[in-house]
């Protein structure tokens, strides 16, 4: 499939969803680091020796935590102020958010045009229209889901482990995807804080694009040129270890094996290229760092030995990604296995886990994203901070995006060096330095480095839930 623009891109995203199915601004504390916070960072942040970013797929904040007490959730529910929203439906008058126990969800379009339509100038009322009218070309909607399931939300009875992490650690209720777009740009932002199209290996050939970065194989016959600078360039420059863990088809059976020594089995599928963009970054190639893109087996081995790298990313395959129509339960089981492994590792006492979902997937959310630049932010996604030094049961209301992950890594390991073309030694034409946005909060607020370290919270990988299995 060739890269497409506007409606063509919508079709591309819909076809990607089909492929997955076939394979089975209200905000508080929006400022950056204050002087007092900087002192805390200098004395405490370096207790974190390992940052692990676990990126799942395609859920809005309200679809997972819209009824979590104390969070900025769905109006009219769980003590949230305001009337219960009723979202226009082309076939009916309107539809209220409803409790959805289905393990198998469909969601809606989740590309740039759909984001703008869902937001609808701040009215946040375009979700059903997008699902029913503007979901182009996909013939794979054969699963048993309620009508208008973009308006459905899950509770702690369906996703008990995710709610347990919120209760025991930190829930962020204003984490916005970094751009008004879809999965590939979101993953590009996760590692580089930008999405662009480049005409050569020269970073100055790159031009800003939110919706149309070059697609990797198999959606394109050519390897994409990601020539601008990503954060691994700075990590390598400062001799900071990193790994990007993916599924290569020989991973442990994380869905059923609760031990830390689960043996590799031939299992597949592999991680989609859309979720593994570092492989195509020019600086990763030139720095001879592609060896750091490893199978998930490497993560288990490192965690078991107490040898996690300073920075690691873990991305799923389709089956455990939670990307509709893949099962919520499988994703929760997989993520729980990862977190249990870290908690039982010798590295737990010096680790911070950042868990998030890359985009909203067309699911309803009630909060209008703040405007930070021409690219973002996008819609809200669920996000958690899990660490021995995380504030227990804290709901972080700061305005955040994945840029905050880079900012934390830079403050912890890179002496606050930013991905700034004027100072990082590898100029590119990115429009701004995202970590410096006045609206971006600081993850340091989610930690109390003076508290007694919290112990592990080992959860069952197959918790009892109210989820209804697909027929």
Coordinates of C-alpha atoms in Angstrom, one line a residue:
X1 CA 0.0 0.0 0.0
X2 CA 1.4 3.4 -0.9
X3 CA 1.5 6.3 1.5
X4 CA -1.7 8.2 1.1
X5 CA -3.0 11.7 1.9
X6 CA -6.2 13.0 3.4
X7 CA -9.0 10.5 2.6
X8 CA -6.4 8.1 1.2
X9 CA -4.7 8.1 4.6
X10 CA -8.0 7.3 6.3
X11 CA -8.3 4.3 4.0
X12 CA -4.7 3.3 4.9
X13 CA -5.4 3.4 8.6
X14 CA -8.6 1.5 8.1
X15 CA -6.8 -1.2 6.2
X16 CA -4.2 -1.4 9.0
X17 CA -7.0 -2.1 11.4
X18 CA -8.3 -4.8 9.1
X19 CA -4.9 -6.4 8.9
X20 CA -4.8 -6.5 12.7
X21 CA -8.3 -8.1 12.8
X22 CA -7.3 -10.6 10.3
X23 CA -4.3 -11.6 12.4
X24 CA -6.4 -12.4 15.3
X25 CA -8.8 21.9 28.1
X26 CA -9.2 21.5 31.5
X27 CA -5.8 21.0 33.1
X28 CA -4.0 21.8 36.3
X29 CA -0.4 22.8 36.9
X30 CA 0.6 23.3 33.3
X31 CA 4.0 24.9 33.8
X32 CA 7.4 23.2 33.4
X33 CA 9.9 22.7 36.2
X34 CA 9.8 25.4 38.9
X35 CA 13.1 26.2 40.7
X36 CA 12.0 24.2 43.8
X37 CA 11.2 21.2 41.6
X38 CA 14.6 21.5 40.0
X39 CA 16.3 21.1 43.4
X40 CA 14.2 18.0 44.1
X41 CA 15.1 16.6 40.6
X42 CA 18.8 17.2 41.2
X43 CA 18.7 15.4 44.6
X44 CA 16.2 12.7 43.8
X45 CA 15.7 11.9 40.2
X46 CA 19.0 10.0 39.9
X47 CA 17.6 7.3 42.2
X48 CA 16.0 6.2 39.0
X49 CA 18.6 4.1 37.2
X50 CA 16.2 2.4 34.7
X51 CA 13.3 3.9 32.8
X52 CA 11.0 1.4 31.1
X53 CA 8.4 2.8 28.7
X54 CA 5.6 0.3 27.9
X55 CA 3.5 1.5 25.0
X56 CA 0.2 -0.2 24.3
X57 CA -2.3 0.7 21.5
X58 CA -5.4 2.6 20.9
X59 CA -7.5 3.5 23.9
X60 CA -8.8 6.8 25.1
X61 CA -8.6 7.9 28.7
X62 CA -12.4 7.9 29.2
X63 CA -12.7 4.4 27.7
X64 CA -10.5 3.0 30.5
X65 CA -10.6 5.4 33.4
X66 CA -13.6 7.6 32.7
X67 CA -15.2 6.4 36.0
X68 CA -12.1 6.3 38.2
X69 CA -12.8 8.4 41.3
X70 CA -10.8 11.5 41.5
X71 CA -9.8 11.6 37.8
X72 CA -11.1 14.1 35.2
X73 CA -13.5 11.5 33.8
X74 CA -16.9 11.4 32.1
X75 CA -19.2 14.2 33.2
X76 CA -22.2 12.9 35.2
X77 CA -20.5 9.7 36.3
X78 CA -18.4 8.8 39.3
X79 CA -18.9 12.2 40.9
X80 CA -17.7 14.2 37.9
X81 CA -19.4 17.5 37.4
X82 CA -21.8 18.3 34.6
X83 CA -24.5 16.4 32.8
X84 CA -23.9 13.1 31.2
X85 CA -22.9 13.8 27.6
X86 CA -25.2 12.7 24.7
X87 CA -23.2 12.4 21.5
X88 CA -25.0 12.9 18.1
X89 CA -25.7 9.8 16.2
X90 CA -26.6 10.1 12.5
X91 CA -29.2 7.3 13.0
X92 CA -30.7 8.4 16.3
X93 CA -31.0 11.5 18.4
X94 CA -27.9 10.9 20.5
X95 CA -26.0 8.2 22.5
X96 CA -24.8 8.5 26.1
X97 CA -21.5 6.9 27.3
X98 CA -22.3 3.4 28.4
X99 CA -20.7 0.6 30.4
X100 CA -19.2 -1.9 27.9
X101 CA -18.2 -5.3 29.2
X102 CA -17.1 -6.6 25.8
X103 CA -13.5 -7.9 25.6
X104 CA -13.6 -7.3 21.8
X105 CA -14.0 -3.6 20.8
X106 CA -14.0 -2.0 17.4
X107 CA -13.4 1.7 18.0
X108 CA -13.4 4.2 15.2
X109 CA -11.1 6.0 12.7
X110 CA -8.0 7.4 14.3
X111 CA -6.1 9.6 11.9
X112 CA -5.7 13.4 11.7
X113 CA -9.0 14.2 10.0
X114 CA -10.9 12.0 12.4
X115 CA -9.2 13.7 15.4
X116 CA -10.3 17.1 14.2
X117 CA -13.8 15.8 13.5
X118 CA -14.0 14.1 17.0
X119 CA -12.9 17.2 18.7
X120 CA -15.3 19.4 16.6
X121 CA -14.0 22.8 17.7
X122 CA -14.0 21.7 21.3
X123 CA -17.5 20.2 21.5
X124 CA -16.0 16.7 21.6
X125 CA -19.0 15.3 19.8
X126 CA -17.9 13.8 16.6
X127 CA -17.1 10.2 17.7
X128 CA -20.2 8.4 16.5
X129 CA -20.3 10.3 13.2
X130 CA -16.8 9.2 12.5
X131 CA -17.4 5.6 13.4
X132 CA -20.6 5.3 11.3
X133 CA -20.0 7.6 8.4
X134 CA -16.3 8.1 7.9
X135 CA -14.9 4.6 8.6
X136 CA -13.9 3.9 5.0
X137 CA -13.2 0.6 3.2
X138 CA -12.9 -1.8 6.1
X139 CA -14.8 -5.1 5.5
X140 CA -13.7 -6.8 8.7
X141 CA -16.4 -5.6 11.1
X142 CA -17.8 -9.1 11.7
X143 CA -17.2 -9.2 15.4
X144 CA -20.0 -9.0 18.0
X145 CA -19.9 -5.5 19.5
X146 CA -22.5 -3.1 20.6
X147 CA -23.6 -0.4 18.2
X148 CA -21.6 2.8 18.6
X149 CA -19.0 1.1 20.8
X150 CA -16.8 4.2 20.6
X151 CA -19.1 5.4 23.4
X152 CA -18.4 2.4 25.6
X153 CA -16.2 2.5 28.7
X154 CA -14.7 -0.1 30.9
X155 CA -14.4 -0.1 34.7
X156 CA -12.2 -1.6 37.3
X157 CA -14.3 -4.8 37.0
X158 CA -13.1 -5.3 33.4
X159 CA -9.5 -4.1 33.8
X160 CA -8.8 -4.7 37.5
X161 CA -5.0 -4.8 37.1
X162 CA -4.8 -1.4 35.4
X163 CA -7.0 0.1 38.1
X164 CA -4.9 -1.6 40.8
X165 CA -1.8 0.1 39.4
X166 CA -3.7 3.4 39.5
X167 CA -4.7 2.7 43.2
X168 CA -1.2 1.7 44.2
X169 CA 0.9 4.2 42.1
X170 CA 0.1 7.1 39.8
X171 CA -2.6 7.7 37.3
X172 CA -2.1 10.6 34.9
X173 CA -5.5 12.0 33.7
X174 CA -4.2 14.6 31.3
X175 CA -1.8 12.6 29.2
X176 CA -2.4 13.6 25.6
X177 CA -1.0 11.8 22.6
X178 CA 1.7 14.1 21.2
X179 CA 0.1 14.8 17.9
X180 CA -3.3 14.9 16.2
X181 CA -2.8 11.7 14.3
X182 CA -2.4 8.0 14.4
X183 CA -0.1 5.2 15.6
X184 CA 3.0 5.7 13.4
X185 CA 3.4 9.4 14.1
X186 CA 2.8 8.7 17.8
X187 CA 5.6 6.2 17.9
X188 CA 7.8 8.6 16.0
X189 CA 7.2 11.2 18.6
X190 CA 7.8 8.7 21.4
X191 CA 11.4 8.3 20.3
X192 CA 12.1 11.6 18.5
X193 CA 9.5 14.2 19.4
X194 CA 8.7 14.8 15.8
X195 CA 7.1 13.3 12.6
X196 CA 8.5 14.3 9.2
X197 CA 9.0 13.2 5.6
X198 CA 12.6 13.3 4.3
X199 CA 13.9 13.2 0.8
X200 CA 17.5 12.1 1.6
X201 CA 19.6 10.9 4.5
X202 CA 20.4 14.5 5.3
X203 CA 18.3 15.6 8.3
X204 CA 17.8 19.0 6.8
X205 CA 15.8 17.4 4.0
X206 CA 13.0 16.6 6.4
X207 CA 9.7 18.5 6.4
X208 CA 7.0 18.5 9.1
X209 CA 4.1 16.1 8.6
X210 CA 1.7 14.9 11.2
X211 CA -0.3 12.4 9.1
X212 CA 1.9 11.3 6.3
X213 CA 5.4 10.1 7.4
X214 CA 6.8 7.5 5.1
X215 CA 5.4 4.0 5.8
X216 CA 7.6 1.1 6.6
X217 CA 7.4 -2.3 4.9
X218 CA 5.1 -4.1 4.2
X219 CA 3.0 -1.0 3.5
X220 CA 5.7 0.4 1.4
X221 CA 8.2 -1.3 -1.0
X222 CA 10.9 1.1 0.1
X223 CA 12.4 1.6 3.5
X224 CA 11.4 4.9 4.9
X225 CA 13.9 7.7 5.4
X226 CA 13.7 8.8 9.0
X227 CA 16.7 11.2 8.8
X228 CA 15.9 13.6 11.6
X229 CA 17.4 13.1 15.1
X230 CA 15.9 10.8 17.7
X231 CA 16.8 10.6 21.4
X232 CA 19.0 7.5 21.0
X233 CA 21.5 9.8 19.3
X234 CA 21.9 11.7 22.6
X235 CA 21.9 8.5 24.7
X236 CA 24.7 7.0 22.6
X237 CA 26.6 10.3 22.7
X238 CA 26.4 10.3 26.5
X239 CA 27.2 6.6 26.7
X240 CA 23.7 5.8 28.2
X241 CA 22.5 2.3 27.6
X242 CA 19.2 1.7 25.8
X243 CA 17.1 -1.1 24.2
X244 CA 14.0 -1.2 22.1
X245 CA 12.2 -4.5 22.7
X246 CA 9.9 -6.0 20.1
X247 CA 8.3 -9.3 19.2
X248 CA 10.4 -11.2 16.7
X249 CA 8.2 -14.4 16.8
X250 CA 10.2 -16.4 19.3
X251 CA 9.1 -14.7 22.6
X252 CA 8.1 -16.3 25.8
X253 CA 4.5 -17.2 26.2
X254 CA 3.8 -14.2 28.3
X255 CA 0.0 -14.8 28.3
X256 CA 0.2 -18.0 30.2
X257 CA 3.6 -18.3 31.8
X258 CA 3.9 -16.5 35.1
X259 CA 7.5 -17.4 35.8
X260 CA 10.5 -15.2 35.1
X261 CA 12.2 -17.9 33.1
X262 CA 9.5 -18.6 30.5
X263 CA 11.2 -20.4 27.7
X264 CA 11.1 -19.1 24.1
X265 CA 8.5 -20.7 21.9
X266 CA 7.7 -20.1 18.2
X267 CA 4.7 -18.0 18.5
X268 CA 4.5 -14.8 16.5
X269 CA 3.2 -12.6 15.1
X270 CA 6.0 -10.1 15.0
X271 CA 5.7 -6.4 16.0
X272 CA 4.3 -4.3 13.2
X273 CA 6.8 -2.0 11.5
X274 CA 4.5 0.9 12.3
X275 CA 5.4 0.4 16.0
X276 CA 9.1 -0.1 15.4
X277 CA 10.3 3.0 13.7
X278 CA 13.8 3.2 15.3
X279 CA 14.9 0.5 12.9
X280 CA 14.7 3.1 10.1
X281 CA 16.3 6.1 11.7
X282 CA 19.5 7.2 10.0
X283 CA 21.3 8.1 13.2
X284 CA 20.6 4.7 14.7
X285 CA 22.2 3.1 11.6
X286 CA 25.2 5.5 11.5
X287 CA 25.9 4.9 15.2
X288 CA 25.8 1.2 14.7
X289 CA 23.0 0.9 17.3
X290 CA 20.5 -1.3 15.5
X291 CA 21.8 -4.2 17.7
X292 CA 19.9 -2.5 20.5
X293 CA 16.6 -3.3 18.8
X294 CA 16.1 -6.7 20.4
X295 CA 13.6 -9.5 20.9
X296 CA 11.5 -9.4 24.1
X297 CA 13.6 -12.3 25.2
X298 CA 16.3 -9.8 25.8
X299 CA 14.1 -7.9 28.2
X300 CA 13.3 -11.0 30.3
X301 CA 17.0 -12.0 30.4
X302 CA 18.1 -8.5 31.4
X303 CA 15.4 -8.1 34.1
X304 CA 16.1 -11.5 35.6
X305 CA 19.8 -10.7 35.9
X306 CA 19.3 -7.2 37.2
X307 CA 20.9 -5.8 34.1
X308 CA 18.1 -3.6 32.6
X309 CA 19.5 -0.8 30.4
X310 CA 19.1 2.8 31.5
X311 CA 16.3 3.4 29.0
X312 CA 14.1 0.8 27.3
X313 CA 10.9 0.8 25.3
X314 CA 8.7 -2.2 25.0
X315 CA 6.2 -2.4 22.2
X316 CA 3.7 -5.3 21.5
X317 CA 2.6 -7.4 18.7
X318 CA -1.0 -7.2 17.4
X319 CA -2.4 -9.9 19.6
X320 CA -1.4 -8.4 22.9
X321 CA -1.5 -4.7 21.8
X322 CA -5.2 -3.9 22.8
X323 CA -5.5 -2.3 19.3
X324 CA -9.1 -3.0 18.3
X325 CA -10.3 -5.5 17.6
X326 CA -7.7 -7.4 19.6
X327 CA -8.8 -8.4 23.1
X328 CA -8.5 -6.1 26.1
X329 CA -7.8 -9.2 28.4
X330 CA -4.8 -10.3 26.4
X331 CA -3.2 -6.9 26.5
X332 CA -3.7 -6.7 30.3
X333 CA -2.3 -10.1 30.8
X334 CA 0.8 -9.3 28.7
X335 CA 1.4 -6.0 30.4
X336 CA 0.9 -7.5 33.9
X337 CA 3.6 -10.1 33.0
X338 CA 6.0 -7.4 32.0
X339 CA 5.4 -5.4 35.2
X340 CA 5.6 -8.5 37.4
X341 CA 8.9 -9.3 35.8
X342 CA 10.3 -5.9 36.6
X343 CA 8.9 -5.9 40.1
X344 CA 10.7 -9.2 40.8
X345 CA 13.9 -8.0 39.3
X346 CA 16.9 -6.8 41.3
X347 CA 16.4 -3.6 39.4
X348 CA 12.9 -2.8 40.8
X349 CA 14.2 -0.5 43.5
X350 CA 15.7 1.8 40.9
X351 CA 13.1 1.7 38.1
X352 CA 10.4 3.9 36.8
X353 CA 7.8 2.3 34.5
X354 CA 5.8 4.6 32.2
X355 CA 2.8 2.8 30.8
X356 CA 0.6 4.5 28.1
X357 CA -1.5 3.8 25.0
X358 CA -0.3 5.5 21.8
X359 CA -3.6 7.0 20.5
X360 CA -7.3 7.2 21.2
X361 CA -8.6 4.9 18.4
X362 CA -11.7 6.9 17.9
X363 CA -13.0 6.1 21.5
X364 CA -14.9 8.9 23.2
X365 CA -13.1 11.3 25.5
X366 CA -14.6 14.4 27.1
X367 CA -11.5 16.7 27.4
X368 CA -10.5 19.0 24.6
X369 CA -6.8 18.7 23.9
X370 CA -4.7 21.9 24.5
X371 CA -3.0 23.5 21.5
X372 CA 0.8 23.6 21.9
X373 CA 1.9 23.9 18.3
X374 CA 0.8 23.1 14.7
X375 CA 1.1 19.3 15.5
X376 CA -0.6 18.8 18.8
X377 CA -1.5 17.8 21.3
X378 CA -3.8 15.0 20.3
X379 CA -6.6 13.3 22.3
X380 CA -6.2 11.9 25.9
X381 CA -4.9 8.5 26.4
X382 CA -4.5 6.4 29.6
X383 CA -1.1 6.7 31.4
X384 CA 0.4 5.3 34.6
X385 CA 3.6 5.8 36.5
X386 CA 4.8 2.7 38.5
X387 CA 7.8 2.9 40.7
X388 CA 9.0 2.4 44.2
X389 CA 9.1 6.2 44.5
X390 CA 5.8 6.9 42.8
X391 CA 3.3 8.7 45.0
X392 CA 0.8 6.1 46.1
X393 CA -2.7 6.6 44.8
X394 CA -1.9 9.9 43.3
X395 CA -3.8 11.3 40.3
X396 CA -1.6 13.7 38.3
X397 CA -3.7 16.5 36.7
X398 CA -0.7 18.1 34.9
X399 CA -0.9 18.5 31.1
X400 CA 1.4 15.9 29.7
X401 CA 2.4 14.2 26.5
X402 CA 5.0 11.6 25.5
X403 CA 7.4 14.6 25.3
X404 CA 7.4 14.4 29.1
X405 CA 9.0 10.9 28.9
X406 CA 11.9 12.4 26.9
X407 CA 12.2 15.3 29.3
X408 CA 12.5 12.9 32.3
X409 CA 15.1 10.8 30.5
X410 CA 17.1 13.9 29.5
X411 CA 17.0 15.3 33.1
X412 CA 17.9 11.9 34.6
X413 CA 20.6 10.7 32.2
X414 CA 21.6 13.6 29.9
X415 CA 22.2 16.5 32.2
X416 CA 19.0 18.1 30.8
X417 CA 20.3 18.1 27.2
X418 CA 17.3 18.5 24.9
X419 CA 16.6 17.3 21.4
X420 CA 17.3 20.9 20.3
X421 CA 18.8 21.3 16.8
X422 CA 20.8 24.3 18.1
X423 CA 22.5 22.4 20.8
X424 CA 22.3 18.6 20.2
X425 CA 25.1 18.4 17.6
X426 CA 22.8 17.1 14.8
X427 CA 20.6 19.9 13.4
X428 CA 17.3 19.2 11.8
X429 CA 14.4 21.6 10.8
X430 CA 11.9 20.5 13.5
X431 CA 9.5 23.4 14.2
X432 CA 10.1 23.6 18.0
X433 CA 11.7 22.0 21.1
X434 CA 8.8 20.1 22.5
X435 CA 10.3 19.6 26.0
X436 CA 10.3 23.4 26.5
X437 CA 6.6 23.9 25.9
X438 CA 5.2 26.1 28.7
X439 CA 2.2 23.8 28.8
X440 CA 4.1 20.6 29.4
X441 CA 4.2 19.3 32.9
X442 CA 7.0 17.5 34.6
X443 CA 7.0 13.9 35.6
X444 CA 9.1 14.7 38.7
X445 CA 5.7 15.6 40.3
X446 CA 4.7 12.0 40.3
X447 CA 7.6 10.9 42.6
X448 CA 8.4 11.3 46.2
X449 CA 12.1 10.4 46.5
X450 CA 12.0 10.9 50.3
X451 CA 9.4 8.2 50.9
X452 CA 10.2 4.7 51.9
X453 CA 10.4 2.7 48.7
X454 CA 7.1 1.0 47.8
X455 CA 7.3 -2.7 47.5
X456 CA 6.3 -4.9 44.5
X457 CA 2.6 -5.4 43.7
X458 CA 2.5 -8.8 42.0
X459 CA -0.8 -9.2 40.3
X460 CA -2.4 -12.3 38.7
X461 CA -1.8 -12.4 35.0
X462 CA -5.3 -13.8 34.5
X463 CA -7.3 -11.8 37.0
X464 CA -11.0 -12.4 37.4
X465 CA -12.9 -9.9 35.3
X466 CA -16.4 -9.0 34.1
X467 CA -15.2 -9.0 30.5
X468 CA -17.5 -10.9 28.0
X469 CA -15.6 -13.1 25.6
X470 CA -16.4 -12.7 21.9
X471 CA -18.7 -15.3 20.5

